[in-house]
């Protein structure tokens, strides 16, 4: 017999409940019962349910589907509930109205079998056999609260499983039964939507569960094979009844689809109105760009209702006007027409307040004009209130150089601009009621003055004449005001500090009544202050130029794109996501149309790290425009925001993606752009848009960026790539420079999903509780102006680089922006590793990972591996060239000493093999990774894509993978280890250009090491505070860069690199995040000198001391060690196995004392070794002698000290 599915009311259109889900629900209910959060359904709701069941008969059709006496279904269910043969319980799941499911709507109830203390799903047949088993229906407390006003809804929730349980009826029949108990009269055919289904659909709307709507509306309802088998089992060969059930179920499904379509439409309209309100709010807050980003999505979405789209389009018009003119959008929506101020329907509160003030000023002008004598009416050609000419749009602009000005766009439309601080001062005084007559009169004077400028483009000489004429007319108007009004003007200007130069001019003229003298003084003031420069026109500084911006759909790229379009450039934006590109292009096109410009825009969608796409992209640009003048390498992604060992394997895909977009994308685009630029007479400019949070323009300071390692690593390499390309392309008339902004106020730092929120969440995962607000405040506190860089300000500076003077003076440099200060110590320094002895690494495991073991790095690898073994470490050589590694291991093992070497073949670029390598080690105390060198003789501009990718992996991905594995293993084992990366060598690199090539890949490593070190410091602090989720070992991380920075040393000194690696393991253990330069002129790095033989001394000689690990023998061994002899202590190891606990504890104490004695010997600078030997047996003595000779080549002294107490 086929096992029945669990009985539960599933959300319509979702999959049935699975047995795995039932099991999870049962476990959840057990947990809640233990917490005392499960109770019986209260008597009140139960009585209401019983009352409905007793009074409401089921429709005839439903009754015909049930067994005999089916018409009395209500009474039968009521009896079962009243006798508690079926239980109903309420579980507190806080705000949840259902039991949560993956990829499905929550189920409103679940039926389980309560048998003793167990909650089971046994199936009907097994249940009936269990004597003490009773079914129990569970609902949530939140659902009960919502259903309380409608007991019919609560009844329907438990009705479905009861119908299936009590009568064994098919699922479809149980669903049809529900609508029989709707609060309103049900459909005669029983195919109406039940209150419960309506509740489920409305909850999906409230949750914005569009995946559910897609499942419902994606396909029409059709019973599956299992449901049809249920019908056949219930009705046998009665095809008519089966057909009736199926047809009514289909009808019910269609009704439900119609309901869902309505709810979906309402939900979308609600969301669109919420987003429109967000856009309106952004306008009121003065952020036109944020408003455009919100409103454009609504306007372009095909799912937006027409009425909402119309409102959004109107608001977009306000935002475009304000963006085009640098105006504050909160004041948009006003125009001067026919002598009064007109207010657009969707103008905001500030705009309406300003309209009241402007109308008051206009009334003053009209009143004075009406009261003046006909001969005193002023110049009839002046039109201060736009009564005869075209309407004038009114805008409020921050940082306007004068209180008012005119702007004439490319369509010859006139715009009257007012300076924002001037307007705010007037509005503050006007709303407070302090001298309102004086405020409106002051503004009226400006109306009259500005009316002298005709609504047309003027040459300079005509502007001077208009300025003088307007000031004179304004002065005459001011003089015509009554004394009380002028006193109010003076009082307001004095109390508010409004700096209106026009009013100051009037005051300076005093009571001058001679027009000629007044005109002469006004002309002098106008010429001296340039107040005649009153009319502005569209910026066409980039007209005819082609500007390409990668990642131009969002953030800083979008800001550059909009500003470039506003300045007349032909703009190409690229990116991976089509929607932001389309939205930004629409904004650019609207700006161009509004300003009356003729430049064009183009979007190209694709992956900037894909060479095929990048090639096709630039071919298309060449076809469309024939040139490129400026390229902004702006494309980038955040990458994983995680701390060190908290990384998971899936994060490495995101890591690679971040590095490829930032770095590889910039490399590909730069080469393609340079190919076009070098054929142009004026060449071109390539700009690397980087970040301050990577590497300082002074490379001795590293800006660690905790949680953002791939971002900072890729950005640093990108900036270094810009330095290299600046040298490489200079002779082709291509200028390359980098912009390093600090935090720019784009959507990247907005609350909710920005970098501060993600940074706070990443810290929480390591046990550090730091709020997003605290991180934001810390950043602002480090900024000179205590504010983030505004995107438009950044864009204006970024577009200034096309100026030829800028190119000549800033080309090849990194330009920091934002005024951020981080007091971080120098991170790059000459190696201080002046070792006087080898560190004691006996018993420790050092993993030496090699990208290769040939070429210039081979001596460094050999010296470092031998030094680790000489220090007593067990060295594991891991890499692909096993034959070279075997040869090196043989040399190490033949040199003697406690350390030895083994070889492990591994491909470091394969994560699975690296995982296997680390899992196979008994422990790891030291990771030393050699990245290999860069072939600086091969320019990056001619490098095949595969080789470039290999470089990026070698200096970015592989070191990160190895460090991650090492940190995880050290944390797990509790080993306070060391990680050292030996990067590419600068030795013998002859020119600055070629050294810059090597620096590209050194730059990937430098800030990565600093960031990883700071991450671990924060994790250790969490551990010290007791909040870390797991153990965090004291792991120090360092980067060793061989070669001098000027490249003047021929080859790297292998011993200095080896000494620096050893220094990090012991003397420099407290130093982490530093970059050490062993070959710099002021480096102190050197290995300890080996003991030299001298007469009268045991230095450099090999001494065997039997019984040399304790008592007198230990003192003898220490005396020889003090003379830097190699001491072999021969005595038996303590035996702990098979003994009593006391004997085992004694053995551990002896081993600890022996280790301390050996460490004390090594601190003198010689070697020491403990060999297990029973000197009472000749064979053991012979083995002792042979092993000593094998390890050290000879024996110079043999001290017979061993003995036993008797």
CSV table of C-alpha atoms in Angstrom, one decimal, residues 718-942:
chain,number,residue,atom,x,y,z
A,718,UNK,CA,44.9,48.3,-10.3
A,719,UNK,CA,46.5,51.5,-9.0
A,720,UNK,CA,50.0,50.0,-9.5
A,721,UNK,CA,48.9,48.9,-13.0
A,722,UNK,CA,48.0,52.6,-13.7
A,723,UNK,CA,51.5,53.6,-12.6
A,724,UNK,CA,53.0,51.0,-14.9
A,725,UNK,CA,50.8,52.0,-17.9
A,726,UNK,CA,51.6,55.7,-17.4
A,727,UNK,CA,55.3,54.9,-18.1
A,728,UNK,CA,54.5,52.4,-20.8
A,729,UNK,CA,52.1,54.6,-22.8
A,730,UNK,CA,53.6,58.0,-22.3
A,731,UNK,CA,55.4,57.9,-25.6
A,732,UNK,CA,52.1,57.2,-27.4
A,733,UNK,CA,50.5,60.4,-26.1
A,734,UNK,CA,48.3,58.5,-23.7
A,735,UNK,CA,48.2,59.8,-20.2
A,736,UNK,CA,47.4,57.4,-17.4
A,737,UNK,CA,46.6,58.5,-13.8
A,738,UNK,CA,44.6,57.2,-10.8
A,739,UNK,CA,42.0,58.8,-8.6
A,740,UNK,CA,41.9,57.6,-5.0
A,741,UNK,CA,38.7,58.8,-3.4
A,742,UNK,CA,37.7,57.9,0.1
A,743,UNK,CA,34.1,57.0,0.9
A,744,UNK,CA,31.9,58.4,-1.9
A,745,UNK,CA,28.2,58.9,-0.9
A,746,UNK,CA,26.8,56.4,-3.4
A,747,UNK,CA,24.4,53.5,-2.8
A,748,UNK,CA,27.4,51.5,-1.8
A,749,UNK,CA,27.4,53.1,1.7
A,750,UNK,CA,23.7,53.6,2.1
A,751,UNK,CA,22.1,52.1,5.1
A,752,UNK,CA,20.6,48.6,5.0
A,753,UNK,CA,22.9,46.9,2.5
A,754,UNK,CA,26.0,49.1,2.2
A,755,UNK,CA,29.6,48.5,3.3
A,756,UNK,CA,29.0,49.6,6.8
A,757,UNK,CA,26.2,47.2,7.3
A,758,UNK,CA,28.1,44.3,5.7
A,759,UNK,CA,31.2,45.2,7.7
A,760,UNK,CA,29.2,45.2,11.0
A,761,UNK,CA,27.8,41.7,10.0
A,762,UNK,CA,31.2,40.4,9.2
A,763,UNK,CA,32.5,41.5,12.6
A,764,UNK,CA,29.5,39.9,14.3
A,765,UNK,CA,30.5,36.6,12.8
A,766,UNK,CA,33.8,36.7,14.5
A,767,UNK,CA,32.3,37.9,17.8
A,768,UNK,CA,32.8,41.6,17.5
A,769,UNK,CA,29.7,43.7,18.0
A,770,UNK,CA,30.2,47.0,16.1
A,771,UNK,CA,27.2,48.8,14.7
A,772,UNK,CA,27.1,50.1,11.2
A,773,UNK,CA,26.6,53.6,12.7
A,774,UNK,CA,29.8,53.2,14.7
A,775,UNK,CA,31.8,52.2,11.6
A,776,UNK,CA,30.3,55.1,9.6
A,777,UNK,CA,31.1,57.6,12.4
A,778,UNK,CA,34.7,56.3,12.6
A,779,UNK,CA,35.1,57.0,8.9
A,780,UNK,CA,33.6,60.4,9.1
A,781,UNK,CA,35.8,61.3,12.2
A,782,UNK,CA,38.8,60.5,10.1
A,783,UNK,CA,37.7,62.9,7.3
A,784,UNK,CA,38.6,66.6,7.3
A,785,UNK,CA,35.2,67.8,6.4
A,786,UNK,CA,33.3,65.1,8.4
A,787,UNK,CA,31.4,64.2,5.3
A,788,UNK,CA,31.6,61.7,2.5
A,789,UNK,CA,32.7,62.8,-1.0
A,790,UNK,CA,29.6,63.8,-3.0
A,791,UNK,CA,29.4,61.8,-6.2
A,792,UNK,CA,28.9,65.0,-8.4
A,793,UNK,CA,31.9,66.6,-6.8
A,794,UNK,CA,34.0,63.5,-7.5
A,795,UNK,CA,32.7,63.4,-11.1
A,796,UNK,CA,33.6,67.1,-11.7
A,797,UNK,CA,37.2,66.5,-10.6
A,798,UNK,CA,37.4,63.2,-12.5
A,799,UNK,CA,36.3,64.9,-15.7
A,800,UNK,CA,38.8,67.7,-15.3
A,801,UNK,CA,41.6,65.3,-16.1
A,802,UNK,CA,41.0,65.7,-19.9
A,803,UNK,CA,42.4,69.3,-19.6
A,804,UNK,CA,45.8,69.3,-21.2
A,805,UNK,CA,47.4,71.2,-18.3
A,806,UNK,CA,46.0,68.6,-15.9
A,807,UNK,CA,47.5,65.9,-18.1
A,808,UNK,CA,50.9,67.5,-18.1
A,809,UNK,CA,51.1,68.0,-14.3
A,810,UNK,CA,49.2,65.1,-12.8
A,811,UNK,CA,49.8,62.4,-15.4
A,812,UNK,CA,51.3,59.2,-14.0
A,813,UNK,CA,50.3,60.0,-10.4
A,814,UNK,CA,47.7,58.9,-7.9
A,815,UNK,CA,45.4,61.7,-6.8
A,816,UNK,CA,44.0,61.2,-3.2
A,817,UNK,CA,40.5,62.6,-2.7
A,818,UNK,CA,38.3,63.0,0.4
A,819,UNK,CA,40.8,64.1,3.0
A,820,UNK,CA,40.8,60.8,5.0
A,821,UNK,CA,43.5,60.3,7.6
A,822,UNK,CA,44.4,56.9,9.0
A,823,UNK,CA,47.2,56.9,11.6
A,824,UNK,CA,48.8,53.7,10.6
A,825,UNK,CA,52.5,52.9,11.2
A,826,UNK,CA,54.8,52.3,8.3
A,827,UNK,CA,54.1,48.9,7.0
A,828,UNK,CA,57.1,48.5,4.6
A,829,UNK,CA,60.6,48.5,6.2
A,830,UNK,CA,64.1,47.1,5.7
A,831,UNK,CA,64.4,43.7,7.3
A,832,UNK,CA,65.7,44.0,10.9
A,833,UNK,CA,66.5,40.2,11.1
A,834,UNK,CA,70.0,40.3,12.5
A,835,UNK,CA,70.0,36.8,14.0
A,836,UNK,CA,72.7,35.7,16.5
A,837,UNK,CA,71.3,32.2,16.8
A,838,UNK,CA,68.9,29.9,15.0
A,839,UNK,CA,65.4,29.8,16.5
A,840,UNK,CA,64.2,26.7,18.3
A,841,UNK,CA,61.8,25.0,15.9
A,842,UNK,CA,62.4,21.4,17.0
A,843,UNK,CA,59.2,19.3,16.7
A,844,UNK,CA,57.4,21.9,14.6
A,845,UNK,CA,56.2,21.5,11.0
A,846,UNK,CA,57.1,24.1,8.4
A,847,UNK,CA,55.2,23.9,5.1
A,848,UNK,CA,57.2,25.5,2.3
A,849,UNK,CA,55.0,25.9,-0.8
A,850,UNK,CA,56.7,26.7,-4.1
A,851,UNK,CA,55.3,28.0,-7.3
A,852,UNK,CA,58.5,26.9,-8.9
A,853,UNK,CA,62.0,26.0,-7.8
A,854,UNK,CA,64.0,27.1,-10.8
A,855,UNK,CA,65.4,30.5,-11.9
A,856,UNK,CA,66.2,33.4,-9.6
A,857,UNK,CA,64.1,32.2,-6.7
A,858,UNK,CA,65.7,28.8,-6.4
A,859,UNK,CA,68.6,29.9,-4.1
A,860,UNK,CA,66.1,31.7,-1.9
A,861,UNK,CA,64.0,28.6,-1.6
A,862,UNK,CA,67.0,26.4,-0.9
A,863,UNK,CA,68.5,28.8,1.7
A,864,UNK,CA,65.1,29.3,3.5
A,865,UNK,CA,64.2,25.6,3.6
A,866,UNK,CA,67.7,24.6,4.9
A,867,UNK,CA,67.5,27.4,7.5
A,868,UNK,CA,64.2,26.0,8.8
A,869,UNK,CA,65.6,22.5,8.9
A,870,UNK,CA,68.7,23.8,10.6
A,871,UNK,CA,66.4,25.3,13.2
A,872,UNK,CA,65.0,21.9,13.9
A,873,UNK,CA,61.7,22.1,11.9
A,874,UNK,CA,60.3,19.3,9.9
A,875,UNK,CA,60.1,20.8,6.5
A,876,UNK,CA,57.4,19.8,4.0
A,877,UNK,CA,58.3,20.9,0.5
A,878,UNK,CA,55.1,21.2,-1.6
A,879,UNK,CA,54.9,22.0,-5.3
A,880,UNK,CA,54.6,20.5,-8.8
A,881,UNK,CA,58.3,20.0,-9.7
A,882,UNK,CA,58.9,17.0,-7.4
A,883,UNK,CA,62.2,16.1,-9.0
A,884,UNK,CA,63.7,19.5,-7.9
A,885,UNK,CA,62.1,19.2,-4.5
A,886,UNK,CA,63.4,15.7,-4.0
A,887,UNK,CA,66.9,16.9,-4.7
A,888,UNK,CA,66.5,19.8,-2.2
A,889,UNK,CA,65.1,17.4,0.4
A,890,UNK,CA,68.1,15.1,0.0
A,891,UNK,CA,70.4,18.0,0.6
A,892,UNK,CA,68.6,19.0,3.8
A,893,UNK,CA,68.4,15.5,5.2
A,894,UNK,CA,72.1,14.8,4.4
A,895,UNK,CA,73.1,18.0,6.4
A,896,UNK,CA,72.2,16.4,9.7
A,897,UNK,CA,70.5,18.1,12.7
A,898,UNK,CA,67.1,17.5,14.1
A,899,UNK,CA,65.1,18.9,11.2
A,900,UNK,CA,64.4,16.8,8.1
A,901,UNK,CA,62.5,17.3,4.8
A,902,UNK,CA,59.8,15.5,3.0
A,903,UNK,CA,58.2,16.2,-0.4
A,904,UNK,CA,54.5,16.5,-1.3
A,905,UNK,CA,53.4,16.9,-4.9
A,906,UNK,CA,50.6,19.4,-5.2
A,907,UNK,CA,49.1,21.8,-7.8
A,908,UNK,CA,48.6,25.0,-5.8
A,909,UNK,CA,46.0,26.4,-8.2
A,910,UNK,CA,43.7,23.5,-7.4
A,911,UNK,CA,41.8,24.1,-4.2
A,912,UNK,CA,41.0,20.4,-3.7
A,913,UNK,CA,44.6,19.4,-3.8
A,914,UNK,CA,45.6,22.2,-1.4
A,915,UNK,CA,42.8,21.1,1.0
A,916,UNK,CA,44.2,17.5,0.8
A,917,UNK,CA,47.7,18.8,1.5
A,918,UNK,CA,46.7,20.7,4.7
A,919,UNK,CA,44.5,17.9,5.9
A,920,UNK,CA,47.3,15.4,5.5
A,921,UNK,CA,49.8,17.2,7.7
A,922,UNK,CA,50.1,16.2,11.3
A,923,UNK,CA,50.2,19.9,12.3
A,924,UNK,CA,51.4,23.1,10.8
A,925,UNK,CA,53.4,25.8,12.6
A,926,UNK,CA,54.9,27.7,9.8
A,927,UNK,CA,53.7,28.4,6.2
A,928,UNK,CA,56.4,29.8,3.9
A,929,UNK,CA,55.1,30.4,0.4
A,930,UNK,CA,57.2,31.5,-2.5
A,931,UNK,CA,55.1,33.1,-5.2
A,932,UNK,CA,57.8,33.1,-7.8
A,933,UNK,CA,59.0,36.0,-9.9
A,934,UNK,CA,57.6,38.1,-12.8
A,935,UNK,CA,59.2,38.1,-16.2
A,936,UNK,CA,59.8,41.8,-16.3
A,937,UNK,CA,61.2,41.6,-19.8
A,938,UNK,CA,57.8,40.9,-21.3
A,939,UNK,CA,55.6,44.0,-21.2
A,940,UNK,CA,52.1,43.6,-19.8
A,941,UNK,CA,50.8,45.4,-22.9
A,942,UNK,CA,51.8,42.4,-25.0
